[in-house]
C-alpha cells in the first residue's frame, strides 16, 4: 500500500484497531474505502452471512461518490469477502471464501491479532514450503546467497533486546533462503505472506531471553551451514526445527490475540 516507507511502519499503522480513522479524513479513493470495510469484515463488525449497510448509508458515511463506493465493492468482491446481488444487497461471504493469499486481506488479518488457529495454519504452510526451499537452496545457492544469509544471521545476533530489528533480520533470512532455492513459486509465496511472517516473528521473538536468543541465532546458523555444505536433508531438518521452536514460543506467548476454536 502506498504511503508507508517500510513493512514495519505498515504493520504499526494497521495494528491500531480503530478502522474508523479512515472515515474521519477526506477519503479520495476506493482503496481507502475497501481497506476500511475489509478490516471491519475481518474484525467481525460485519459477520459472514450478514449484510453490509445500504449504498445510501455507505455514501453518507464515507462522503465519496457512488463510483468510488462501487469500485471498493468490486475490490472486496475480487478478494472473496463479499457478494452483491440486485434487490438483495451486499452479503459478507463465509471466511472459507476469503483469499488469505491476497496481500491486503492478509494485512487486514494481521491487524486483528492472531488466534491460535491462524498461527497453526501459518506454521503448516511454512512447514510445507520452507524446508523444501532450504533443501533446494543447498543445491542452488550461490556464494552471494550464502553471504546474504550469514549477514541476516549476524544482524539477528546483534539485536539482543530489540524484537523489531530481530524480526526484520529474521524475515530477510527466510526470504533469502527462498531466493536461493531458485524456485520462483517459493519466492513468490514468501513475498505474499511476509506481512504475517513479520508479525509472527515479532511476537515469537526470542530476544527477551539471552539463552533462547542465542539458540535461535545458532539454529539459523545451522541452516546456513547445511546449505553451504550442500546438505539438503540437514538444511531441511534445521529449518523444521526453527519453525517448530518459533511456533512453540507463539503458543507460550498466547499469540497476542483471542484464542478461537476451529469450526471444522
PDB file of C-alpha atoms in Angstrom:
ATOM      1  CA  UNK A   1       0.000   0.000   0.000  1.00  0.00           C
ATOM      2  CA  UNK A   2       1.220   3.454  -0.780  1.00  0.00           C
ATOM      3  CA  UNK A   3       2.144   5.847   1.974  1.00  0.00           C
ATOM      4  CA  UNK A   4       4.321   3.562   4.106  1.00  0.00           C
ATOM      5  CA  UNK A   5       8.079   3.599   3.732  1.00  0.00           C
ATOM      6  CA  UNK A   6       8.570   0.157   5.241  1.00  0.00           C
ATOM      7  CA  UNK A   7       6.702  -3.008   6.144  1.00  0.00           C
ATOM      8  CA  UNK A   8       7.174  -2.442   9.913  1.00  0.00           C
ATOM      9  CA  UNK A   9       5.583   1.013   9.570  1.00  0.00           C
ATOM     10  CA  UNK A  10       2.638  -0.512   7.697  1.00  0.00           C
ATOM     11  CA  UNK A  11       2.144  -3.095  10.442  1.00  0.00           C
ATOM     12  CA  UNK A  12       2.380  -0.481  13.176  1.00  0.00           C
ATOM     13  CA  UNK A  13      -0.255   1.640  11.437  1.00  0.00           C
ATOM     14  CA  UNK A  14      -2.619  -1.237  10.774  1.00  0.00           C
ATOM     15  CA  UNK A  15      -2.250  -2.610  14.292  1.00  0.00           C
ATOM     16  CA  UNK A  16      -4.309   0.316  15.562  1.00  0.00           C
ATOM     17  CA  UNK A  17      -7.780  -1.146  15.927  1.00  0.00           C
ATOM     18  CA  UNK A  18      -9.836   1.961  15.098  1.00  0.00           C
ATOM     19  CA  UNK A  19     -10.669   1.470  11.431  1.00  0.00           C
ATOM     20  CA  UNK A  20     -12.999   4.484  11.568  1.00  0.00           C
ATOM     21  CA  UNK A  21      -9.931   6.720  11.337  1.00  0.00           C
ATOM     22  CA  UNK A  22     -10.158   6.362   7.535  1.00  0.00           C
ATOM     23  CA  UNK A  23     -13.708   7.723   7.583  1.00  0.00           C
ATOM     24  CA  UNK A  24     -12.647  10.671   9.671  1.00  0.00           C
ATOM     25  CA  UNK A  25     -10.495  12.049   6.870  1.00  0.00           C
ATOM     26  CA  UNK A  26     -11.400  13.060   3.350  1.00  0.00           C
ATOM     27  CA  UNK A  27     -11.301   9.730   1.516  1.00  0.00           C
ATOM     28  CA  UNK A  28     -10.263  10.190  -2.074  1.00  0.00           C
ATOM     29  CA  UNK A  29     -10.009   6.642  -3.423  1.00  0.00           C
ATOM     30  CA  UNK A  30     -11.829   3.343  -3.453  1.00  0.00           C
ATOM     31  CA  UNK A  31      -8.700   1.699  -1.988  1.00  0.00           C
ATOM     32  CA  UNK A  32      -9.170   3.527   1.306  1.00  0.00           C
ATOM     33  CA  UNK A  33     -12.844   2.602   1.480  1.00  0.00           C
ATOM     34  CA  UNK A  34     -12.030  -1.025   0.645  1.00  0.00           C
ATOM     35  CA  UNK A  35      -9.324  -1.062   3.322  1.00  0.00           C
ATOM     36  CA  UNK A  36     -11.736   0.243   5.943  1.00  0.00           C
ATOM     37  CA  UNK A  37     -14.551  -2.152   5.089  1.00  0.00           C
ATOM     38  CA  UNK A  38     -12.188  -5.067   4.588  1.00  0.00           C
ATOM     39  CA  UNK A  39     -10.676  -4.528   8.013  1.00  0.00           C
ATOM     40  CA  UNK A  40     -14.109  -4.291   9.574  1.00  0.00           C
ATOM     41  CA  UNK A  41     -15.252  -7.508   7.892  1.00  0.00           C
ATOM     42  CA  UNK A  42     -12.227  -9.401   9.182  1.00  0.00           C
ATOM     43  CA  UNK A  43     -12.749  -7.854  12.616  1.00  0.00           C
ATOM     44  CA  UNK A  44     -16.299  -9.205  12.711  1.00  0.00           C
ATOM     45  CA  UNK A  45     -18.066  -5.856  12.542  1.00  0.00           C
ATOM     46  CA  UNK A  46     -19.916  -7.328   9.559  1.00  0.00           C
ATOM     47  CA  UNK A  47     -20.023 -11.097  10.159  1.00  0.00           C
ATOM     48  CA  UNK A  48     -20.278 -13.777   7.458  1.00  0.00           C
ATOM     49  CA  UNK A  49     -23.837 -14.105   6.189  1.00  0.00           C
ATOM     50  CA  UNK A  50     -24.697 -10.586   7.278  1.00  0.00           C
ATOM     51  CA  UNK A  51     -25.453  -7.642   5.059  1.00  0.00           C
ATOM     52  CA  UNK A  52     -23.408  -4.511   4.611  1.00  0.00           C
ATOM     53  CA  UNK A  53     -25.257  -1.222   5.162  1.00  0.00           C
ATOM     54  CA  UNK A  54     -27.156   0.176   2.196  1.00  0.00           C
ATOM     55  CA  UNK A  55     -25.419   2.119  -0.528  1.00  0.00           C
ATOM     56  CA  UNK A  56     -27.040   5.310   0.735  1.00  0.00           C
ATOM     57  CA  UNK A  57     -25.728   4.722   4.251  1.00  0.00           C
ATOM     58  CA  UNK A  58     -22.249   3.981   2.931  1.00  0.00           C
ATOM     59  CA  UNK A  59     -22.207   7.099   0.786  1.00  0.00           C
ATOM     60  CA  UNK A  60     -23.222   9.173   3.787  1.00  0.00           C
ATOM     61  CA  UNK A  61     -20.598   7.546   5.990  1.00  0.00           C
ATOM     62  CA  UNK A  62     -17.628   7.914   3.667  1.00  0.00           C
ATOM     63  CA  UNK A  63     -18.597  11.021   1.751  1.00  0.00           C
ATOM     64  CA  UNK A  64     -17.493   9.558  -1.579  1.00  0.00           C
ATOM     65  CA  UNK A  65     -19.143   9.203  -4.965  1.00  0.00           C
ATOM     66  CA  UNK A  66     -21.210   6.202  -5.979  1.00  0.00           C
ATOM     67  CA  UNK A  67     -18.478   5.298  -8.478  1.00  0.00           C
ATOM     68  CA  UNK A  68     -15.816   5.179  -5.742  1.00  0.00           C
ATOM     69  CA  UNK A  69     -18.020   3.063  -3.499  1.00  0.00           C
ATOM     70  CA  UNK A  70     -18.817   0.597  -6.260  1.00  0.00           C
ATOM     71  CA  UNK A  71     -15.134   0.269  -7.132  1.00  0.00           C
ATOM     72  CA  UNK A  72     -14.426  -0.508  -3.471  1.00  0.00           C
ATOM     73  CA  UNK A  73     -17.113  -3.199  -3.545  1.00  0.00           C
ATOM     74  CA  UNK A  74     -15.539  -4.664  -6.697  1.00  0.00           C
ATOM     75  CA  UNK A  75     -12.212  -4.857  -4.877  1.00  0.00           C
ATOM     76  CA  UNK A  76     -13.735  -6.661  -1.899  1.00  0.00           C
ATOM     77  CA  UNK A  77     -15.633  -8.999  -4.217  1.00  0.00           C
ATOM     78  CA  UNK A  78     -12.418  -9.927  -6.021  1.00  0.00           C
ATOM     79  CA  UNK A  79     -10.816 -10.762  -2.668  1.00  0.00           C
ATOM     80  CA  UNK A  80     -13.669 -13.125  -1.806  1.00  0.00           C
ATOM     81  CA  UNK A  81     -15.091 -11.062   1.058  1.00  0.00           C
ATOM     82  CA  UNK A  82     -18.494 -10.035  -0.291  1.00  0.00           C
ATOM     83  CA  UNK A  83     -21.061 -10.738  -2.982  1.00  0.00           C
ATOM     84  CA  UNK A  84     -23.591  -8.185  -4.298  1.00  0.00           C
ATOM     85  CA  UNK A  85     -26.943  -9.111  -5.805  1.00  0.00           C
ATOM     86  CA  UNK A  86     -29.623  -6.907  -7.273  1.00  0.00           C
ATOM     87  CA  UNK A  87     -32.553  -6.319  -4.904  1.00  0.00           C
ATOM     88  CA  UNK A  88     -30.782  -8.422  -2.271  1.00  0.00           C
ATOM     89  CA  UNK A  89     -27.903  -6.206  -1.234  1.00  0.00           C
ATOM     90  CA  UNK A  90     -24.283  -6.943  -0.371  1.00  0.00           C
ATOM     91  CA  UNK A  91     -23.610 -10.004   1.760  1.00  0.00           C
ATOM     92  CA  UNK A  92     -20.414 -10.918   3.600  1.00  0.00           C
ATOM     93  CA  UNK A  93     -19.197 -14.329   2.438  1.00  0.00           C
ATOM     94  CA  UNK A  94     -18.083 -17.117   4.739  1.00  0.00           C
ATOM     95  CA  UNK A  95     -14.402 -16.910   5.664  1.00  0.00           C
ATOM     96  CA  UNK A  96     -13.764 -20.039   3.575  1.00  0.00           C
ATOM     97  CA  UNK A  97     -14.039 -17.755   0.527  1.00  0.00           C
ATOM     98  CA  UNK A  98     -11.627 -15.111   1.809  1.00  0.00           C
ATOM     99  CA  UNK A  99      -8.371 -15.035  -0.117  1.00  0.00           C
ATOM    100  CA  UNK A 100      -5.677 -15.009   2.540  1.00  0.00           C
ATOM    101  CA  UNK A 101      -3.022 -15.183  -0.152  1.00  0.00           C
ATOM    102  CA  UNK A 102      -4.089 -11.692  -1.154  1.00  0.00           C
ATOM    103  CA  UNK A 103      -1.608  -9.249   0.383  1.00  0.00           C
ATOM    104  CA  UNK A 104      -4.315  -6.815   1.507  1.00  0.00           C
ATOM    105  CA  UNK A 105      -6.518  -9.479   3.116  1.00  0.00           C
ATOM    106  CA  UNK A 106      -3.524 -10.926   4.927  1.00  0.00           C
ATOM    107  CA  UNK A 107      -2.532  -7.472   6.166  1.00  0.00           C
ATOM    108  CA  UNK A 108      -6.056  -6.834   7.436  1.00  0.00           C
ATOM    109  CA  UNK A 109      -5.986 -10.200   9.198  1.00  0.00           C
ATOM    110  CA  UNK A 110      -2.694  -9.375  10.894  1.00  0.00           C
ATOM    111  CA  UNK A 111      -4.198  -6.106  12.122  1.00  0.00           C
ATOM    112  CA  UNK A 112      -6.797  -8.087  14.078  1.00  0.00           C
ATOM    113  CA  UNK A 113      -4.174 -10.061  16.000  1.00  0.00           C
ATOM    114  CA  UNK A 114      -3.512 -13.781  15.635  1.00  0.00           C
ATOM    115  CA  UNK A 115      -5.678 -16.545  17.041  1.00  0.00           C
ATOM    116  CA  UNK A 116      -4.149 -19.990  17.506  1.00  0.00           C
ATOM    117  CA  UNK A 117      -5.999 -21.456  14.532  1.00  0.00           C
ATOM    118  CA  UNK A 118      -4.379 -18.897  12.222  1.00  0.00           C
ATOM    119  CA  UNK A 119      -0.971 -19.447  13.833  1.00  0.00           C
ATOM    120  CA  UNK A 120      -1.286 -23.193  13.245  1.00  0.00           C
ATOM    121  CA  UNK A 121      -2.290 -22.597   9.631  1.00  0.00           C
ATOM    122  CA  UNK A 122       0.691 -20.317   9.092  1.00  0.00           C
ATOM    123  CA  UNK A 123       3.056 -22.862  10.669  1.00  0.00           C
ATOM    124  CA  UNK A 124       1.626 -25.629   8.491  1.00  0.00           C
ATOM    125  CA  UNK A 125       2.167 -23.608   5.307  1.00  0.00           C
ATOM    126  CA  UNK A 126       5.711 -22.809   6.389  1.00  0.00           C
ATOM    127  CA  UNK A 127       6.472 -26.454   7.189  1.00  0.00           C
ATOM    128  CA  UNK A 128       5.178 -27.472   3.779  1.00  0.00           C
ATOM    129  CA  UNK A 129       7.288 -24.936   1.888  1.00  0.00           C
ATOM    130  CA  UNK A 130      10.351 -23.683   3.770  1.00  0.00           C
ATOM    131  CA  UNK A 131      12.157 -26.991   4.463  1.00  0.00           C
ATOM    132  CA  UNK A 132      11.834 -27.784   0.758  1.00  0.00           C
ATOM    133  CA  UNK A 133      13.193 -24.322  -0.039  1.00  0.00           C
ATOM    134  CA  UNK A 134      16.165 -24.910   2.275  1.00  0.00           C
ATOM    135  CA  UNK A 135      16.815 -28.290   0.652  1.00  0.00           C
ATOM    136  CA  UNK A 136      16.698 -26.745  -2.813  1.00  0.00           C
ATOM    137  CA  UNK A 137      18.955 -23.911  -1.654  1.00  0.00           C
ATOM    138  CA  UNK A 138      21.561 -26.490  -0.674  1.00  0.00           C
ATOM    139  CA  UNK A 139      21.778 -27.340  -4.374  1.00  0.00           C
ATOM    140  CA  UNK A 140      21.232 -23.925  -5.912  1.00  0.00           C
ATOM    141  CA  UNK A 141      22.665 -21.293  -3.551  1.00  0.00           C
ATOM    142  CA  UNK A 142      25.478 -19.118  -4.793  1.00  0.00           C
ATOM    143  CA  UNK A 143      28.246 -17.648  -2.658  1.00  0.00           C
ATOM    144  CA  UNK A 144      26.323 -14.372  -2.749  1.00  0.00           C
ATOM    145  CA  UNK A 145      23.181 -16.102  -1.465  1.00  0.00           C
ATOM    146  CA  UNK A 146      25.084 -17.670   1.411  1.00  0.00           C
ATOM    147  CA  UNK A 147      26.751 -14.369   2.280  1.00  0.00           C
ATOM    148  CA  UNK A 148      23.314 -12.708   2.375  1.00  0.00           C
ATOM    149  CA  UNK A 149      22.020 -15.374   4.776  1.00  0.00           C
ATOM    150  CA  UNK A 150      25.054 -15.037   7.023  1.00  0.00           C
ATOM    151  CA  UNK A 151      24.589 -11.279   7.130  1.00  0.00           C
ATOM    152  CA  UNK A 152      20.996 -11.766   8.274  1.00  0.00           C
ATOM    153  CA  UNK A 153      22.111 -14.193  10.996  1.00  0.00           C
ATOM    154  CA  UNK A 154      24.755 -11.715  12.146  1.00  0.00           C
ATOM    155  CA  UNK A 155      22.132  -8.972  12.396  1.00  0.00           C
ATOM    156  CA  UNK A 156      19.906 -11.283  14.409  1.00  0.00           C
ATOM    157  CA  UNK A 157      22.805 -11.896  16.758  1.00  0.00           C
ATOM    158  CA  UNK A 158      23.413  -8.166  17.088  1.00  0.00           C
ATOM    159  CA  UNK A 159      19.809  -7.447  18.121  1.00  0.00           C
ATOM    160  CA  UNK A 160      19.523  -8.589  21.757  1.00  0.00           C
ATOM    161  CA  UNK A 161      16.501  -6.943  23.342  1.00  0.00           C
ATOM    162  CA  UNK A 162      15.263  -5.441  20.056  1.00  0.00           C
ATOM    163  CA  UNK A 163      12.349  -7.555  18.838  1.00  0.00           C
ATOM    164  CA  UNK A 164      11.718  -5.340  15.814  1.00  0.00           C
ATOM    165  CA  UNK A 165      15.278  -5.491  14.490  1.00  0.00           C
ATOM    166  CA  UNK A 166      15.480  -9.226  15.154  1.00  0.00           C
ATOM    167  CA  UNK A 167      12.181  -9.873  13.357  1.00  0.00           C
ATOM    168  CA  UNK A 168      13.216  -7.818  10.318  1.00  0.00           C
ATOM    169  CA  UNK A 169      16.505  -9.703  10.003  1.00  0.00           C
ATOM    170  CA  UNK A 170      14.653 -12.995  10.568  1.00  0.00           C
ATOM    171  CA  UNK A 171      12.201 -12.204   7.770  1.00  0.00           C
ATOM    172  CA  UNK A 172      15.004 -11.246   5.392  1.00  0.00           C
ATOM    173  CA  UNK A 173      16.791 -14.501   6.245  1.00  0.00           C
ATOM    174  CA  UNK A 174      13.808 -16.643   5.288  1.00  0.00           C
ATOM    175  CA  UNK A 175      13.263 -14.622   2.118  1.00  0.00           C
ATOM    176  CA  UNK A 176      16.944 -15.127   1.270  1.00  0.00           C
ATOM    177  CA  UNK A 177      16.524 -18.897   1.615  1.00  0.00           C
ATOM    178  CA  UNK A 178      13.514 -18.755  -0.706  1.00  0.00           C
ATOM    179  CA  UNK A 179      15.507 -16.667  -3.164  1.00  0.00           C
ATOM    180  CA  UNK A 180      18.404 -19.123  -3.032  1.00  0.00           C
ATOM    181  CA  UNK A 181      16.109 -22.060  -3.750  1.00  0.00           C
ATOM    182  CA  UNK A 182      15.834 -20.961  -7.370  1.00  0.00           C
ATOM    183  CA  UNK A 183      12.109 -21.732  -7.287  1.00  0.00           C
ATOM    184  CA  UNK A 184      10.021 -18.767  -8.424  1.00  0.00           C
ATOM    185  CA  UNK A 185       6.884 -20.061  -6.676  1.00  0.00           C
ATOM    186  CA  UNK A 186       8.690 -20.368  -3.337  1.00  0.00           C
ATOM    187  CA  UNK A 187       9.997 -16.834  -3.743  1.00  0.00           C
ATOM    188  CA  UNK A 188       6.520 -15.565  -4.589  1.00  0.00           C
ATOM    189  CA  UNK A 189       4.943 -17.284  -1.590  1.00  0.00           C
ATOM    190  CA  UNK A 190       7.465 -15.672   0.739  1.00  0.00           C
ATOM    191  CA  UNK A 191       6.600 -12.268  -0.675  1.00  0.00           C
ATOM    192  CA  UNK A 192       2.864 -12.889  -0.265  1.00  0.00           C
ATOM    193  CA  UNK A 193       2.986 -13.958   3.383  1.00  0.00           C
ATOM    194  CA  UNK A 194       5.750 -11.629   4.548  1.00  0.00           C
ATOM    195  CA  UNK A 195       3.300  -9.422   6.455  1.00  0.00           C
ATOM    196  CA  UNK A 196       2.117 -12.384   8.538  1.00  0.00           C
ATOM    197  CA  UNK A 197       5.656 -13.681   8.918  1.00  0.00           C
ATOM    198  CA  UNK A 198       6.987 -10.381  10.231  1.00  0.00           C
ATOM    199  CA  UNK A 199       4.146 -10.062  12.719  1.00  0.00           C
ATOM    200  CA  UNK A 200       4.621 -13.636  13.927  1.00  0.00           C
ATOM    201  CA  UNK A 201       8.395 -13.161  14.160  1.00  0.00           C
ATOM    202  CA  UNK A 202       7.854 -10.097  16.326  1.00  0.00           C
ATOM    203  CA  UNK A 203       5.519 -11.961  18.653  1.00  0.00           C
ATOM    204  CA  UNK A 204       7.759 -15.040  18.860  1.00  0.00           C
ATOM    205  CA  UNK A 205      10.977 -13.034  19.113  1.00  0.00           C
ATOM    206  CA  UNK A 206      13.476 -14.730  21.471  1.00  0.00           C
ATOM    207  CA  UNK A 207      15.417 -11.553  22.257  1.00  0.00           C
ATOM    208  CA  UNK A 208      13.955 -11.140  25.755  1.00  0.00           C
ATOM    209  CA  UNK A 209      15.793 -14.239  26.980  1.00  0.00           C
ATOM    210  CA  UNK A 210      19.526 -14.325  26.295  1.00  0.00           C
ATOM    211  CA  UNK A 211      19.793 -18.120  26.185  1.00  0.00           C
ATOM    212  CA  UNK A 212      16.808 -18.508  23.857  1.00  0.00           C
ATOM    213  CA  UNK A 213      18.109 -15.688  21.677  1.00  0.00           C
ATOM    214  CA  UNK A 214      21.490 -17.388  21.329  1.00  0.00           C
ATOM    215  CA  UNK A 215      19.882 -20.715  20.469  1.00  0.00           C
ATOM    216  CA  UNK A 216      17.681 -19.124  17.816  1.00  0.00           C
ATOM    217  CA  UNK A 217      20.675 -17.457  16.191  1.00  0.00           C
ATOM    218  CA  UNK A 218      22.572 -20.750  16.348  1.00  0.00           C
ATOM    219  CA  UNK A 219      19.611 -22.560  14.792  1.00  0.00           C
ATOM    220  CA  UNK A 220      19.579 -20.181  11.844  1.00  0.00           C
ATOM    221  CA  UNK A 221      23.333 -20.595  11.515  1.00  0.00           C
ATOM    222  CA  UNK A 222      22.847 -24.364  11.278  1.00  0.00           C
ATOM    223  CA  UNK A 223      20.554 -23.817   8.298  1.00  0.00           C
ATOM    224  CA  UNK A 224      23.233 -21.788   6.505  1.00  0.00           C
ATOM    225  CA  UNK A 225      25.958 -24.280   7.454  1.00  0.00           C
ATOM    226  CA  UNK A 226      23.955 -27.117   5.940  1.00  0.00           C
ATOM    227  CA  UNK A 227      23.188 -25.125   2.789  1.00  0.00           C
ATOM    228  CA  UNK A 228      26.843 -24.214   2.382  1.00  0.00           C
ATOM    229  CA  UNK A 229      27.833 -27.870   2.907  1.00  0.00           C
ATOM    230  CA  UNK A 230      25.294 -28.861   0.234  1.00  0.00           C
ATOM    231  CA  UNK A 231      23.499 -30.987   2.810  1.00  0.00           C
ATOM    232  CA  UNK A 232      19.903 -30.732   1.643  1.00  0.00           C
ATOM    233  CA  UNK A 233      18.427 -33.089   4.245  1.00  0.00           C
ATOM    234  CA  UNK A 234      20.287 -31.306   7.044  1.00  0.00           C
ATOM    235  CA  UNK A 235      19.130 -27.893   5.824  1.00  0.00           C
ATOM    236  CA  UNK A 236      15.520 -29.066   5.657  1.00  0.00           C
ATOM    237  CA  UNK A 237      15.625 -30.502   9.183  1.00  0.00           C
ATOM    238  CA  UNK A 238      17.279 -27.386  10.590  1.00  0.00           C
ATOM    239  CA  UNK A 239      14.502 -25.304   9.016  1.00  0.00           C
ATOM    240  CA  UNK A 240      11.824 -27.553  10.551  1.00  0.00           C
ATOM    241  CA  UNK A 241      13.471 -27.098  13.940  1.00  0.00           C
ATOM    242  CA  UNK A 242      13.446 -23.305  13.642  1.00  0.00           C
ATOM    243  CA  UNK A 243       9.784 -23.200  12.598  1.00  0.00           C
ATOM    244  CA  UNK A 244       8.816 -25.571  15.400  1.00  0.00           C
ATOM    245  CA  UNK A 245      10.645 -23.553  18.042  1.00  0.00           C
ATOM    246  CA  UNK A 246       9.048 -20.325  16.832  1.00  0.00           C
ATOM    247  CA  UNK A 247       5.584 -21.876  16.928  1.00  0.00           C
ATOM    248  CA  UNK A 248       6.208 -23.081  20.487  1.00  0.00           C
ATOM    249  CA  UNK A 249       7.167 -19.539  21.546  1.00  0.00           C
ATOM    250  CA  UNK A 250       3.968 -18.195  19.977  1.00  0.00           C
ATOM    251  CA  UNK A 251       1.942 -20.723  21.945  1.00  0.00           C
ATOM    252  CA  UNK A 252       3.645 -19.703  25.170  1.00  0.00           C
ATOM    253  CA  UNK A 253       3.059 -16.024  24.378  1.00  0.00           C
ATOM    254  CA  UNK A 254      -0.639 -16.663  23.872  1.00  0.00           C
ATOM    255  CA  UNK A 255      -0.277 -15.181  20.337  1.00  0.00           C
ATOM    256  CA  UNK A 256      -1.361 -11.682  21.455  1.00  0.00           C
ATOM    257  CA  UNK A 257      -4.876 -12.333  20.183  1.00  0.00           C
ATOM    258  CA  UNK A 258      -8.090 -14.085  21.131  1.00  0.00           C
ATOM    259  CA  UNK A 259      -7.905 -17.838  21.002  1.00  0.00           C
ATOM    260  CA  UNK A 260     -10.681 -19.330  18.936  1.00  0.00           C
ATOM    261  CA  UNK A 261     -11.712 -22.904  18.306  1.00  0.00           C
ATOM    262  CA  UNK A 262     -11.948 -24.094  14.735  1.00  0.00           C
ATOM    263  CA  UNK A 263     -15.391 -24.622  13.304  1.00  0.00           C
ATOM    264  CA  UNK A 264     -14.066 -27.572  11.338  1.00  0.00           C
TER     265      UNK A 264
END
